[in-house]
Amino acid sequence: MLGPPPPPSYPPVVSDDSVSVDPLRPEINIDVARLEGIFSYNAFNPLPIAPFHSGIRRPLEIPTDLSAAVYALPSMFNHACLANPGWQSLGDVVIIRARRPIAAGEEITIPYTTGYYEDRCRFLPSMIGCPCDCQLCEDERKDTDEDRRTRIKYLAKLMSEGLSILKPVIEIQQWAQEFQGTYSPSRSTMIKLEMASFNRTLGDKVRNLMNEAARKEAVEHDMRVLENQGFIIERNYSAQKVQSGFALPVDLRALPTTTTMRAPVADMILIARSYQILGGNENAEAWLKSAHTYVATVIGSGKYLFINMFGPVLDECGALPVDLHAIPTTTICPPVVDMAIIAKTYHLVDNQESAEA
């Protein structure tokens, strides 16, 4: 992908001509602007660990006061919006794990940002100096400028009018149909991030009608949200007859990097709750396990972190037909680096005790 070629060895070989510099008492002139540039281009913004509620399914204003830190090994990864691993943070620890099988010799990339195409285009030039050439961005550029302007207009209407309880569902469905027509049929992926906002709004609206038909329709919209983000869903999933490769209704062998982890987990929990209300406890259990296993796959932690992070969403949904404490702590995709990346980072900052741990 975009960026310089990876170094031939890691850690990079230190030249014998290098000079140790005390930043408080420099004997040579330190290029402060260059140091600031290195930090700006390589810094990560670790997010705090905190419980999340279903409101996180809506786009939130990005805080401007996030902490920032440079991590030696993660900073070497180049960017791709549709990357092969993704990264998450647990406090000040960065974890990078595979989202799909990675072939020998394939470059490992991570997403520097997520969001709609226009948002990514505004952010990425300052980070990589040119447009992204990943498969998702190539697909996005197949849409015309007029189509993208139409999407921006409808998204603004959706945010200003569509969330109102007074707005009829049928009108939003008409918007969604026109919105769907703005995507080029020649796209090579099914990812349509903006369309996820329409399906999420429609799902919430019909769910509030509180009848069986509406619940079934809400589940359909919730699944479309996940598909719009790049998840592969087994629509004919059955706990009795598991399709080839689908031990759960979400294919955890190919997970997208187009969104942060939190919103898809909340969507899966809401699908589980809808199935439970409809009397499909086995499907409800499968979707709740999908949510838990997805978190375990992308972070590598267990059920207690899952319960801590998504407790408010679980509380909003009420009792669910599975004992989370009985779920084994497993992962589907093996980590690309994971513990090794943490150990190497500690080693680089001369914290040998933590590195060995």
Coordinates of C-alpha atoms in Angstrom, one line a residue:
M1 CA 0.0 0.0 0.0
L2 CA 1.0 3.6 0.3
G3 CA 4.2 4.6 2.1
P4 CA 7.8 3.7 2.2
P5 CA 9.0 0.2 2.0
P6 CA 9.4 -1.7 5.3
P7 CA 12.9 -1.8 6.8
P8 CA 15.0 -4.9 5.9
S9 CA 15.4 -5.7 9.6
Y10 CA 13.7 -4.8 12.9
P11 CA 14.8 -3.1 15.0
P12 CA 16.7 -1.0 12.4
V13 CA 20.5 -1.3 12.5
V14 CA 22.0 1.6 14.5
S15 CA 24.9 3.3 12.7
D16 CA 28.2 3.5 14.5
D17 CA 28.2 7.2 13.6
S18 CA 25.1 7.9 15.6
V19 CA 25.5 10.4 18.5
S20 CA 23.6 10.3 21.7
V21 CA 21.8 13.6 22.4
D22 CA 20.4 14.9 25.7
P23 CA 17.3 16.8 24.7
L24 CA 17.7 19.0 27.7
R25 CA 21.3 19.8 27.0
P26 CA 21.8 19.3 23.3
E27 CA 25.4 19.6 22.0
I28 CA 24.0 19.8 18.4
N29 CA 21.1 21.7 16.9
I30 CA 17.9 19.6 17.3
D31 CA 15.4 20.0 14.4
V32 CA 12.3 20.6 16.4
A33 CA 10.1 20.9 13.4
R34 CA 11.3 17.5 12.1
L35 CA 10.6 15.9 15.5
E36 CA 7.1 17.4 15.5
G37 CA 6.5 16.1 12.0
I38 CA 7.7 12.6 13.0
F39 CA 5.3 12.7 15.9
S40 CA 2.3 14.0 13.9
Y41 CA 2.8 11.3 11.2
N42 CA 3.3 8.4 13.5
A43 CA 1.2 9.1 16.7
F44 CA -1.7 6.9 17.7
N45 CA -4.6 8.1 19.8
P46 CA -5.3 5.4 22.4
L47 CA -8.9 5.5 23.6
P48 CA -9.8 5.0 27.2
I49 CA -11.5 1.8 28.3
A50 CA -15.0 2.7 29.4
P51 CA -18.5 1.1 29.3
F52 CA -20.5 1.9 26.1
H53 CA -24.2 2.3 25.5
S54 CA -26.3 1.9 22.4
G55 CA -25.8 5.6 21.6
I56 CA -22.4 4.7 20.2
R57 CA -24.2 3.3 17.2
R58 CA -24.6 6.9 16.1
P59 CA -21.8 9.0 14.7
L60 CA -20.2 11.0 17.5
E61 CA -18.1 14.1 17.4
I62 CA -14.5 13.1 17.5
P63 CA -12.9 14.6 20.7
T64 CA -10.1 17.1 20.1
D65 CA -8.4 16.4 23.4
L66 CA -7.4 12.7 22.8
S67 CA -4.1 11.5 24.2
A68 CA -1.4 10.7 21.7
A69 CA 1.7 8.5 21.7
V70 CA 4.3 7.1 19.3
Y71 CA 4.7 3.4 19.2
A72 CA 7.9 2.2 17.5
L73 CA 6.7 -1.0 15.8
P74 CA 3.0 0.0 15.0
S75 CA 4.2 3.3 13.4
M76 CA 6.0 1.2 10.7
F77 CA 2.7 -0.1 9.2
N78 CA 1.4 1.7 6.1
H79 CA -2.2 2.7 5.7
A80 CA -5.1 1.1 3.9
C81 CA -8.8 1.8 4.7
L82 CA -9.6 -1.8 3.9
A83 CA -6.6 -3.3 5.7
N84 CA -5.8 -6.9 6.6
P85 CA -5.3 -6.4 10.4
G86 CA -6.9 -3.7 12.6
W87 CA -5.7 -2.0 15.7
Q88 CA -7.3 -1.4 19.1
S89 CA -6.0 0.1 22.3
L90 CA -6.4 -1.0 25.9
G91 CA -5.4 2.0 27.8
D92 CA -1.9 2.8 26.5
V93 CA -1.3 -0.6 24.9
V94 CA -1.8 -0.9 21.2
I95 CA -3.0 -4.3 19.9
I96 CA -2.8 -5.3 16.2
R97 CA -4.6 -8.5 15.2
A98 CA -5.5 -10.1 11.9
R99 CA -9.0 -9.6 10.5
R100 CA -8.6 -12.2 7.8
P101 CA -6.0 -14.7 6.6
I102 CA -2.7 -13.0 5.5
A103 CA -0.7 -14.6 2.7
A104 CA 3.1 -15.0 3.0
G105 CA 4.8 -11.9 1.7
E106 CA 1.7 -9.8 1.8
E107 CA 2.3 -6.3 3.3
I108 CA 0.5 -5.8 6.6
T109 CA -1.4 -2.5 6.6
I110 CA -3.6 -0.8 9.2
P111 CA -6.3 1.9 8.9
Y112 CA -5.1 5.3 10.0
T113 CA -8.7 6.5 10.1
T114 CA -12.3 5.2 9.5
G115 CA -15.4 7.0 8.3
Y116 CA -17.1 8.1 5.1
Y117 CA -15.1 8.6 1.9
E118 CA -15.2 12.4 2.1
D119 CA -14.0 12.3 5.8
R120 CA -11.1 10.0 4.9
C121 CA -10.1 12.2 2.0
R122 CA -9.9 15.2 4.2
F123 CA -7.8 13.4 6.8
L124 CA -5.4 11.2 4.8
P125 CA -3.5 13.7 2.7
S126 CA -1.9 15.2 5.8
M127 CA -0.8 11.6 6.8
I128 CA 0.2 9.9 3.6
G129 CA 0.6 12.8 1.2
C130 CA -1.6 11.3 -1.5
P131 CA -5.0 9.5 -2.0
C132 CA -5.4 6.0 -0.7
D133 CA -5.3 3.3 -3.3
C134 CA -6.9 0.4 -1.3
Q135 CA -9.8 -1.5 -2.9
L136 CA -12.4 0.4 -1.0
C137 CA -11.2 3.8 -2.1
E138 CA -10.9 2.6 -5.7
D139 CA -14.5 1.5 -5.5
E140 CA -15.5 4.9 -4.0
R141 CA -13.9 6.7 -6.9
K142 CA -16.1 4.8 -9.3
D143 CA -19.0 6.9 -8.1
T144 CA -19.5 10.3 -9.8
D145 CA -19.1 13.6 -8.0
E146 CA -22.8 14.2 -8.4
D147 CA -23.6 10.9 -6.8
R148 CA -21.4 11.8 -3.8
R149 CA -23.1 15.2 -3.5
T150 CA -26.5 13.5 -3.5
R151 CA -25.4 11.2 -0.7
I152 CA -24.2 14.2 1.4
K153 CA -27.5 15.9 0.9
Y154 CA -29.5 12.8 1.9
L155 CA -27.3 12.1 4.9
A156 CA -27.9 15.7 6.1
K157 CA -31.6 15.2 5.8
L158 CA -31.4 11.9 7.6
M159 CA -29.6 13.5 10.5
S160 CA -31.8 16.6 10.7
E161 CA -35.2 15.1 10.0
G162 CA -35.0 11.3 9.8
L163 CA -34.3 10.7 13.5
S164 CA -37.6 12.5 14.5
I165 CA -40.3 10.2 15.7
L166 CA -42.7 12.2 13.5
K167 CA -41.0 11.3 10.2
P168 CA -42.9 8.5 8.5
V169 CA -40.9 5.3 7.9
I170 CA -42.2 5.1 4.3
E171 CA -40.6 8.5 3.5
I172 CA -37.2 7.4 4.9
Q173 CA -37.5 4.2 2.9
Q174 CA -38.0 6.3 -0.3
W175 CA -34.9 8.3 0.6
A176 CA -33.0 5.0 1.1
Q177 CA -34.1 3.7 -2.3
E178 CA -32.8 6.9 -4.0
F179 CA -29.7 6.8 -1.9
Q180 CA -28.9 3.2 -2.9
G181 CA -29.0 4.3 -6.6
T182 CA -26.0 6.6 -6.1
Y183 CA -23.5 3.6 -5.8
S184 CA -21.8 2.5 -9.0
P185 CA -22.9 -1.1 -10.0
S186 CA -19.2 -1.8 -11.0
R187 CA -18.0 -1.7 -7.4
S188 CA -16.1 -4.8 -6.4
T189 CA -17.1 -4.8 -2.8
M190 CA -20.5 -4.7 -1.0
I191 CA -19.2 -2.0 1.4
K192 CA -21.5 1.0 1.5
L193 CA -20.7 2.9 4.7
E194 CA -23.2 5.7 4.2
M195 CA -26.0 3.2 3.5
A196 CA -25.4 1.8 7.0
S197 CA -26.8 5.0 8.5
F198 CA -30.1 4.6 6.6
N199 CA -30.5 1.0 7.5
R200 CA -29.7 1.8 11.2
T201 CA -32.3 4.5 11.3
L202 CA -34.9 2.3 9.6
G203 CA -34.1 -0.5 12.0
D204 CA -34.6 1.7 15.0
K205 CA -37.8 3.2 13.7
V206 CA -39.6 -0.1 12.8
R207 CA -38.3 -1.7 16.1
N208 CA -40.2 1.0 18.0
L209 CA -43.5 -0.3 16.4
M210 CA -43.3 -3.2 18.9
N211 CA -44.9 -5.9 16.8
E212 CA -43.7 -9.2 15.4
A213 CA -43.5 -8.1 11.8
A214 CA -41.7 -4.9 12.8
R215 CA -39.2 -6.9 14.8
K216 CA -38.4 -9.1 11.9
E217 CA -37.9 -6.1 9.6
A218 CA -35.7 -4.5 12.2
V219 CA -33.5 -7.6 12.3
E220 CA -33.2 -7.4 8.5
H221 CA -32.1 -3.7 8.7
D222 CA -29.6 -4.5 11.5
M223 CA -28.0 -7.2 9.4
R224 CA -27.8 -4.9 6.4
V225 CA -25.9 -2.4 8.6
L226 CA -23.3 -5.0 9.3
E227 CA -23.1 -6.0 5.6
N228 CA -22.8 -2.3 4.6
Q229 CA -19.7 -2.1 6.8
G230 CA -18.2 -5.2 5.3
F231 CA -19.3 -8.1 7.5
I232 CA -20.2 -11.4 5.9
I233 CA -23.6 -12.6 7.3
E234 CA -25.1 -16.1 7.0
R235 CA -28.7 -15.2 6.4
N236 CA -29.8 -18.9 6.5
Y237 CA -27.9 -19.6 9.7
S238 CA -29.5 -22.3 11.9
A239 CA -28.2 -23.5 15.2
Q240 CA -29.2 -27.0 14.1
K241 CA -27.7 -26.9 10.6
V242 CA -24.5 -24.9 10.6
Q243 CA -23.4 -23.9 7.1
S244 CA -19.9 -24.7 5.9
G245 CA -17.5 -22.3 7.7
F246 CA -20.2 -20.5 9.6
A247 CA -20.0 -21.7 13.2
L248 CA -21.8 -18.5 14.0
P249 CA -24.0 -16.2 11.9
V250 CA -21.1 -13.8 11.4
D251 CA -18.1 -15.0 9.4
L252 CA -15.3 -14.2 11.8
R253 CA -12.6 -15.3 9.3
A254 CA -13.0 -12.1 7.3
L255 CA -13.7 -9.0 9.5
P256 CA -13.7 -5.5 8.1
T257 CA -11.5 -2.5 9.3
T258 CA -14.0 0.1 8.0
T259 CA -15.5 0.9 11.5
T260 CA -14.5 0.9 15.1
M261 CA -15.3 -2.2 17.1
R262 CA -18.0 -0.7 19.3
A263 CA -20.9 0.0 17.0
P264 CA -21.0 -3.5 15.3
V265 CA -21.0 -5.1 18.8
A266 CA -24.0 -3.1 19.8
D267 CA -25.8 -4.0 16.6
M268 CA -25.1 -7.7 17.2
I269 CA -26.5 -7.5 20.8
L270 CA -29.6 -5.7 19.5
I271 CA -30.1 -8.5 16.9
A272 CA -29.8 -11.0 19.7
R273 CA -32.4 -9.2 21.7
S274 CA -34.8 -9.0 18.8
Y275 CA -34.5 -12.8 18.2
Q276 CA -35.2 -13.4 21.8
I277 CA -38.4 -11.3 21.8
L278 CA -39.4 -13.3 18.6
G279 CA -38.9 -16.5 20.5
G280 CA -35.7 -17.6 18.7
N281 CA -33.5 -18.2 21.7
E282 CA -31.0 -20.3 19.8
N283 CA -30.5 -17.5 17.2
A284 CA -30.3 -15.0 20.0
E285 CA -27.6 -17.0 21.7
A286 CA -25.7 -17.3 18.5
W287 CA -25.7 -13.6 17.9
L288 CA -24.7 -12.8 21.4
K289 CA -21.8 -15.2 21.1
S290 CA -20.9 -13.6 17.8
A291 CA -20.6 -10.2 19.5
H292 CA -18.4 -11.7 22.3
T293 CA -16.2 -13.7 19.9
Y294 CA -15.8 -10.6 17.6
V295 CA -14.5 -8.6 20.6
A296 CA -12.2 -11.5 21.6
T297 CA -10.9 -11.7 18.0
V298 CA -10.1 -8.1 17.5
I299 CA -8.8 -7.4 21.0
G300 CA -7.8 -10.8 22.2
S301 CA -9.4 -10.3 25.7
G302 CA -12.1 -12.4 27.3
K303 CA -15.6 -12.2 28.5
Y304 CA -15.0 -10.0 31.6
L305 CA -13.7 -7.2 29.4
F306 CA -16.7 -7.7 27.1
I307 CA -19.2 -7.5 30.0
N308 CA -17.4 -4.4 31.4
M309 CA -17.4 -2.6 28.1
F310 CA -20.8 -3.5 26.8
G311 CA -22.7 -3.9 30.1
P312 CA -24.9 -0.8 29.5
V313 CA -26.0 -2.2 26.1
L314 CA -26.7 -5.6 27.7
D315 CA -28.7 -3.8 30.5
E316 CA -30.7 -1.9 27.9
C317 CA -31.6 -5.1 26.1
G318 CA -32.7 -6.9 29.3
A319 CA -32.1 -10.6 30.1
L320 CA -30.6 -12.5 27.2
P321 CA -30.7 -16.4 26.8
V322 CA -27.1 -17.1 27.5
D323 CA -24.8 -17.0 30.6
L324 CA -21.9 -14.8 29.5
H325 CA -19.8 -16.1 32.3
A326 CA -20.1 -19.6 30.8
I327 CA -18.7 -18.6 27.4
P328 CA -15.2 -19.9 26.9
T329 CA -12.6 -17.3 26.1
T330 CA -11.6 -18.1 22.5
T331 CA -10.5 -16.3 19.4
I332 CA -11.0 -17.3 15.8
C333 CA -8.3 -15.3 13.9
P334 CA -4.7 -15.7 15.2
P335 CA -2.9 -12.5 16.2
V336 CA -0.5 -11.0 13.7
V337 CA 1.7 -9.5 16.4
D338 CA -0.3 -9.0 19.5
M339 CA 1.8 -10.0 22.6
A340 CA 5.0 -9.7 20.6
I341 CA 4.2 -6.1 19.7
I342 CA 3.7 -5.2 23.3
A343 CA 6.9 -7.0 24.4
K344 CA 8.9 -5.3 21.7
T345 CA 7.5 -1.9 22.5
Y346 CA 8.4 -2.3 26.2
H347 CA 11.9 -3.5 25.1
L348 CA 12.4 -0.4 23.1
V349 CA 11.7 1.8 26.1
D350 CA 14.1 -0.3 28.2
N351 CA 11.3 -1.8 30.4
Q352 CA 12.8 -5.3 30.3
E353 CA 10.6 -6.7 33.1
S354 CA 7.4 -5.8 31.3
A355 CA 8.8 -7.0 28.0
E356 CA 9.6 -10.5 29.5
A357 CA 6.1 -10.6 31.0

